[in-house]
Amino acid sequence: KMENISVGAVLQFRRALASMDTPYPFSGSFGLADSRERCVASAQNVYDRLMLKNQTINGKLRFDTLAVLALQGNGELDTERAKDLIRLFRPDRDGGISCIDFVRSVDNVYKELRMLRATVAASSKIDKALESIMNIVFYVAIFCIILAAYGFDPLSLFLSLSSIILAFAFMIGSASAKYFEGLLFILVQRPYGIGDRINVSNPETDSNGAGAQGWIVEDV
């Protein structure tokens, strides 16, 4: 189902992407988070500050302290947001959150944030590559139209250059065909995205006990 996207939503999305590129994606109060190590250190500092200013349960942070984030402007509790916070931080039966669980939850959010930013960047690269292909097709068509307008036959011109084209085709034909085939496969079908694991093995032989050699997709 297609939905109309407002200009305000697009601008908000762009501002969100811009905030991901800053050293403080979670706000200045949280601290530096331009790397995973600094994000973990900042999360530990935030947990310590919350422990100093709030009541604890068996030496753990009370979930009620974080549940304040689910309050609306009129003071009522947003149940959906509260459920999201519970799924994120997973307090125990007594409503306490340990430092390890708090840091692990923040680290998961940080990884999802970086994954989203990398996915958007990869999608932008794919769109630009597709745009470049379409521009080449467009300019070739315009060139043929201009030649026809001046009385030249584009087909005869291409036939006169066919010997040169065939020479290059024999030299790089196989490699260029594989490259173009792979490019179209990535642009059109988009078989994988950022964070996917790709394993390569010979289908005619059995893989070793450790499994096939693999890579994590970091860029497209």
mmCIF file of C-alpha atoms in Angstrom:
data_model
loop_
_atom_site.group_PDB
_atom_site.id
_atom_site.type_symbol
_atom_site.label_atom_id
_atom_site.label_comp_id
_atom_site.label_asym_id
_atom_site.label_seq_id
_atom_site.Cartn_x
_atom_site.Cartn_y
_atom_site.Cartn_z
ATOM 1 C CA LYS A 1 0.000 0.000 0.000
ATOM 2 C CA MET A 2 1.374 3.334 -1.082
ATOM 3 C CA GLU A 3 1.309 6.170 1.425
ATOM 4 C CA ASN A 4 1.820 9.851 0.806
ATOM 5 C CA ILE A 5 4.996 11.109 2.490
ATOM 6 C CA SER A 6 4.880 14.705 3.630
ATOM 7 C CA VAL A 7 7.695 17.186 3.133
ATOM 8 C CA GLY A 8 8.006 17.503 6.895
ATOM 9 C CA ALA A 9 8.636 13.762 7.224
ATOM 10 C CA VAL A 10 11.365 13.931 4.574
ATOM 11 C CA LEU A 11 13.037 16.868 6.312
ATOM 12 C CA GLN A 12 12.811 15.096 9.661
ATOM 13 C CA PHE A 13 14.424 12.001 8.141
ATOM 14 C CA ARG A 14 17.262 14.109 6.733
ATOM 15 C CA ARG A 15 17.836 15.755 10.098
ATOM 16 C CA ALA A 16 17.930 12.316 11.715
ATOM 17 C CA LEU A 17 20.544 11.154 9.195
ATOM 18 C CA ALA A 18 22.579 14.308 9.798
ATOM 19 C CA SER A 19 22.555 13.654 13.552
ATOM 20 C CA MET A 20 23.964 10.167 12.940
ATOM 21 C CA ASP A 21 27.068 11.672 11.357
ATOM 22 C CA THR A 22 27.911 13.730 14.443
ATOM 23 C CA PRO A 23 30.097 12.512 17.352
ATOM 24 C CA TYR A 24 26.998 12.832 19.595
ATOM 25 C CA PRO A 25 24.218 10.860 17.859
ATOM 26 C CA PHE A 26 22.408 10.277 21.187
ATOM 27 C CA SER A 27 22.701 13.944 22.312
ATOM 28 C CA GLY A 28 25.418 15.842 24.117
ATOM 29 C CA SER A 29 24.157 14.746 27.526
ATOM 30 C CA PHE A 30 24.832 11.121 26.657
ATOM 31 C CA GLY A 31 28.406 11.792 25.616
ATOM 32 C CA LEU A 32 30.676 10.800 22.766
ATOM 33 C CA ALA A 33 29.474 7.926 20.593
ATOM 34 C CA ASP A 34 31.537 8.278 17.433
ATOM 35 C CA SER A 35 32.846 4.737 17.955
ATOM 36 C CA ARG A 36 31.547 1.615 19.622
ATOM 37 C CA GLU A 37 34.118 1.787 22.414
ATOM 38 C CA ARG A 38 33.250 5.388 23.250
ATOM 39 C CA CYS A 39 29.553 4.593 23.082
ATOM 40 C CA VAL A 40 30.004 1.832 25.660
ATOM 41 C CA ALA A 41 32.040 4.141 27.905
ATOM 42 C CA SER A 42 29.421 6.886 27.638
ATOM 43 C CA ALA A 43 26.644 4.389 28.414
ATOM 44 C CA GLN A 44 28.477 3.330 31.578
ATOM 45 C CA ASN A 45 28.850 6.972 32.641
ATOM 46 C CA VAL A 46 25.144 7.600 32.055
ATOM 47 C CA TYR A 47 24.245 4.529 34.122
ATOM 48 C CA ASP A 48 26.473 5.708 36.977
ATOM 49 C CA ARG A 49 24.895 9.171 36.923
ATOM 50 C CA LEU A 50 21.404 7.696 36.978
ATOM 51 C CA MET A 51 22.335 5.465 39.896
ATOM 52 C CA LEU A 52 23.527 8.458 41.920
ATOM 53 C CA LYS A 53 20.341 10.491 41.427
ATOM 54 C CA ASN A 54 17.680 7.777 41.675
ATOM 55 C CA GLN A 55 16.593 4.987 43.960
ATOM 56 C CA THR A 56 17.922 1.514 43.209
ATOM 57 C CA ILE A 57 16.651 -2.059 43.514
ATOM 58 C CA ASN A 58 19.242 -4.484 44.849
ATOM 59 C CA GLY A 59 21.992 -2.304 43.456
ATOM 60 C CA LYS A 60 20.291 -2.014 40.066
ATOM 61 C CA LEU A 61 18.714 0.923 38.276
ATOM 62 C CA ARG A 62 14.940 1.119 38.588
ATOM 63 C CA PHE A 63 13.091 0.850 35.301
ATOM 64 C CA ASP A 64 10.769 3.613 36.498
ATOM 65 C CA THR A 65 13.683 6.007 35.982
ATOM 66 C CA LEU A 66 13.724 5.243 32.249
ATOM 67 C CA ALA A 67 9.927 4.957 31.999
ATOM 68 C CA VAL A 68 9.783 8.741 32.306
ATOM 69 C CA LEU A 69 10.784 8.803 28.633
ATOM 70 C CA ALA A 70 7.383 7.313 27.803
ATOM 71 C CA LEU A 71 5.451 10.203 29.359
ATOM 72 C CA GLN A 72 3.551 12.456 26.975
ATOM 73 C CA GLY A 73 3.330 16.220 27.197
ATOM 74 C CA ASN A 74 0.127 16.036 29.248
ATOM 75 C CA GLY A 75 1.731 13.695 31.771
ATOM 76 C CA GLU A 76 -0.009 10.529 30.571
ATOM 77 C CA LEU A 77 1.962 7.363 29.875
ATOM 78 C CA ASP A 78 2.378 6.299 26.255
ATOM 79 C CA THR A 79 1.868 2.545 26.556
ATOM 80 C CA GLU A 80 3.389 1.730 23.163
ATOM 81 C CA ARG A 81 6.541 3.674 23.949
ATOM 82 C CA ALA A 82 6.691 2.057 27.392
ATOM 83 C CA LYS A 83 6.498 -1.387 25.757
ATOM 84 C CA ASP A 84 9.325 -0.416 23.412
ATOM 85 C CA LEU A 85 11.455 0.595 26.400
ATOM 86 C CA ILE A 86 10.714 -2.722 28.123
ATOM 87 C CA ARG A 87 11.694 -4.671 24.998
ATOM 88 C CA LEU A 88 14.870 -2.623 24.703
ATOM 89 C CA PHE A 89 16.175 -2.686 28.281
ATOM 90 C CA ARG A 90 14.452 -5.903 29.485
ATOM 91 C CA PRO A 91 14.201 -5.228 33.242
ATOM 92 C CA ASP A 92 14.016 -8.162 35.636
ATOM 93 C CA ARG A 93 10.938 -9.190 37.600
ATOM 94 C CA ASP A 94 11.655 -6.600 40.266
ATOM 95 C CA GLY A 95 11.941 -3.831 37.694
ATOM 96 C CA GLY A 96 15.712 -3.489 37.966
ATOM 97 C CA ILE A 97 18.257 -3.030 35.178
ATOM 98 C CA SER A 98 21.889 -3.997 35.713
ATOM 99 C CA CYS A 99 24.777 -2.024 34.257
ATOM 100 C CA ILE A 100 25.626 -4.827 31.831
ATOM 101 C CA ASP A 101 22.049 -5.011 30.542
ATOM 102 C CA PHE A 102 21.866 -1.232 30.204
ATOM 103 C CA VAL A 103 25.137 -0.993 28.278
ATOM 104 C CA ARG A 104 24.218 -3.991 26.113
ATOM 105 C CA SER A 105 20.890 -2.375 25.196
ATOM 106 C CA VAL A 106 22.549 0.917 24.282
ATOM 107 C CA ASP A 107 25.162 -0.968 22.274
ATOM 108 C CA ASN A 108 22.415 -2.747 20.312
ATOM 109 C CA VAL A 109 20.825 0.593 19.491
ATOM 110 C CA TYR A 110 24.210 1.951 18.408
ATOM 111 C CA LYS A 111 24.785 -1.014 16.085
ATOM 112 C CA GLU A 112 21.314 -0.632 14.570
ATOM 113 C CA LEU A 113 21.950 3.077 14.090
ATOM 114 C CA ARG A 114 25.247 2.491 12.283
ATOM 115 C CA MET A 115 23.666 -0.280 10.239
ATOM 116 C CA LEU A 116 20.878 2.059 9.146
ATOM 117 C CA ARG A 117 23.345 4.786 8.190
ATOM 118 C CA ALA A 118 25.461 2.351 6.186
ATOM 119 C CA THR A 119 22.364 0.955 4.446
ATOM 120 C CA VAL A 120 21.204 4.432 3.445
ATOM 121 C CA ALA A 121 24.689 5.263 2.135
ATOM 122 C CA ALA A 122 24.789 2.015 0.139
ATOM 123 C CA SER A 123 21.339 2.670 -1.317
ATOM 124 C CA SER A 124 22.489 6.140 -2.363
ATOM 125 C CA LYS A 125 25.496 4.654 -4.163
ATOM 126 C CA ILE A 126 23.303 2.134 -5.976
ATOM 127 C CA ASP A 127 20.866 4.863 -7.011
ATOM 128 C CA LYS A 128 23.725 7.014 -8.323
ATOM 129 C CA ALA A 129 25.125 4.082 -10.314
ATOM 130 C CA LEU A 130 21.701 3.418 -11.831
ATOM 131 C CA GLU A 131 21.355 7.122 -12.601
ATOM 132 C CA SER A 132 24.730 7.088 -14.373
ATOM 133 C CA ILE A 133 23.632 4.181 -16.568
ATOM 134 C CA MET A 134 20.409 5.964 -17.474
ATOM 135 C CA ASN A 135 22.359 9.154 -18.272
ATOM 136 C CA ILE A 136 24.615 7.241 -20.665
ATOM 137 C CA VAL A 137 21.603 5.763 -22.451
ATOM 138 C CA PHE A 138 19.973 9.192 -22.615
ATOM 139 C CA TYR A 139 23.037 10.949 -24.037
ATOM 140 C CA VAL A 140 23.574 8.218 -26.630
ATOM 141 C CA ALA A 141 19.958 8.608 -27.739
ATOM 142 C CA ILE A 142 20.345 12.410 -27.930
ATOM 143 C CA PHE A 143 23.562 12.002 -29.927
ATOM 144 C CA CYS A 144 21.777 9.755 -32.451
ATOM 145 C CA ILE A 145 18.899 12.232 -32.752
ATOM 146 C CA ILE A 146 21.330 15.104 -33.398
ATOM 147 C CA LEU A 147 23.138 13.086 -36.076
ATOM 148 C CA ALA A 148 19.827 12.264 -37.747
ATOM 149 C CA ALA A 149 18.785 15.926 -37.618
ATOM 150 C CA TYR A 150 21.957 16.949 -39.512
ATOM 151 C CA GLY A 151 21.393 14.327 -42.185
ATOM 152 C CA PHE A 152 23.815 11.671 -40.937
ATOM 153 C CA ASP A 153 22.826 8.052 -40.588
ATOM 154 C CA PRO A 154 23.758 6.899 -37.049
ATOM 155 C CA LEU A 155 23.605 3.258 -38.100
ATOM 156 C CA SER A 156 26.135 3.711 -40.893
ATOM 157 C CA LEU A 157 28.435 5.584 -38.514
ATOM 158 C CA PHE A 158 28.295 2.768 -35.988
ATOM 159 C CA LEU A 159 28.893 0.195 -38.736
ATOM 160 C CA SER A 160 32.009 2.068 -39.818
ATOM 161 C CA LEU A 161 33.319 1.806 -36.275
ATOM 162 C CA SER A 162 32.280 -1.825 -35.955
ATOM 163 C CA SER A 163 35.822 -3.140 -36.577
ATOM 164 C CA ILE A 164 37.181 -1.152 -33.644
ATOM 165 C CA ILE A 165 34.224 -2.139 -31.470
ATOM 166 C CA LEU A 166 34.663 -5.817 -32.345
ATOM 167 C CA ALA A 167 38.379 -5.669 -31.527
ATOM 168 C CA PHE A 168 37.655 -4.299 -28.071
ATOM 169 C CA ALA A 169 34.793 -6.769 -27.666
ATOM 170 C CA PHE A 170 37.122 -9.712 -28.202
ATOM 171 C CA MET A 171 39.647 -8.300 -25.736
ATOM 172 C CA ILE A 172 37.360 -7.346 -22.863
ATOM 173 C CA GLY A 173 34.063 -8.873 -23.930
ATOM 174 C CA SER A 174 33.912 -11.659 -21.362
ATOM 175 C CA ALA A 175 35.107 -9.525 -18.435
ATOM 176 C CA SER A 176 32.833 -6.592 -19.295
ATOM 177 C CA ALA A 177 29.846 -8.915 -19.769
ATOM 178 C CA LYS A 178 30.402 -10.456 -16.324
ATOM 179 C CA TYR A 179 30.849 -7.005 -14.797
ATOM 180 C CA PHE A 180 27.691 -5.637 -16.413
ATOM 181 C CA GLU A 181 25.746 -8.761 -15.456
ATOM 182 C CA GLY A 182 26.823 -8.455 -11.844
ATOM 183 C CA LEU A 183 26.082 -4.727 -11.822
ATOM 184 C CA LEU A 184 22.541 -5.254 -13.105
ATOM 185 C CA PHE A 185 22.063 -8.088 -10.610
ATOM 186 C CA ILE A 186 22.967 -5.780 -7.714
ATOM 187 C CA LEU A 187 21.057 -2.753 -9.005
ATOM 188 C CA VAL A 188 17.832 -4.501 -9.952
ATOM 189 C CA GLN A 189 17.460 -7.465 -7.592
ATOM 190 C CA ARG A 190 19.511 -6.145 -4.647
ATOM 191 C CA PRO A 191 20.210 -9.655 -3.308
ATOM 192 C CA TYR A 192 21.970 -8.523 -0.142
ATOM 193 C CA GLY A 193 22.325 -5.506 2.091
ATOM 194 C CA ILE A 194 24.617 -4.049 4.718
ATOM 195 C CA GLY A 195 25.289 -6.539 7.507
ATOM 196 C CA ASP A 196 24.509 -9.674 5.494
ATOM 197 C CA ARG A 197 27.004 -12.522 5.534
ATOM 198 C CA ILE A 198 28.122 -13.956 2.183
ATOM 199 C CA ASN A 199 29.652 -17.423 2.026
ATOM 200 C CA VAL A 200 31.466 -18.632 -1.087
ATOM 201 C CA SER A 201 32.072 -22.324 -1.734
ATOM 202 C CA ASN A 202 32.365 -24.752 -4.613
ATOM 203 C CA PRO A 203 28.985 -26.513 -5.052
ATOM 204 C CA GLU A 204 30.750 -29.622 -6.411
ATOM 205 C CA THR A 205 32.803 -30.203 -3.270
ATOM 206 C CA ASP A 206 31.924 -30.567 0.389
ATOM 207 C CA SER A 207 32.733 -27.674 2.696
ATOM 208 C CA ASN A 208 35.150 -28.223 5.535
ATOM 209 C CA GLY A 209 34.057 -28.544 9.122
ATOM 210 C CA ALA A 210 34.572 -24.837 9.803
ATOM 211 C CA GLY A 211 32.187 -23.912 7.005
ATOM 212 C CA ALA A 212 32.713 -21.962 3.817
ATOM 213 C CA GLN A 213 34.743 -18.794 3.711
ATOM 214 C CA GLY A 214 32.536 -15.782 4.277
ATOM 215 C CA TRP A 215 32.473 -12.004 4.489
ATOM 216 C CA ILE A 216 30.231 -9.450 6.165
ATOM 217 C CA VAL A 217 28.845 -6.852 3.739
ATOM 218 C CA GLU A 218 30.079 -3.459 4.946
ATOM 219 C CA ASP A 219 29.547 -1.448 1.767
ATOM 220 C CA VAL A 220 27.778 -1.817 -1.572
#
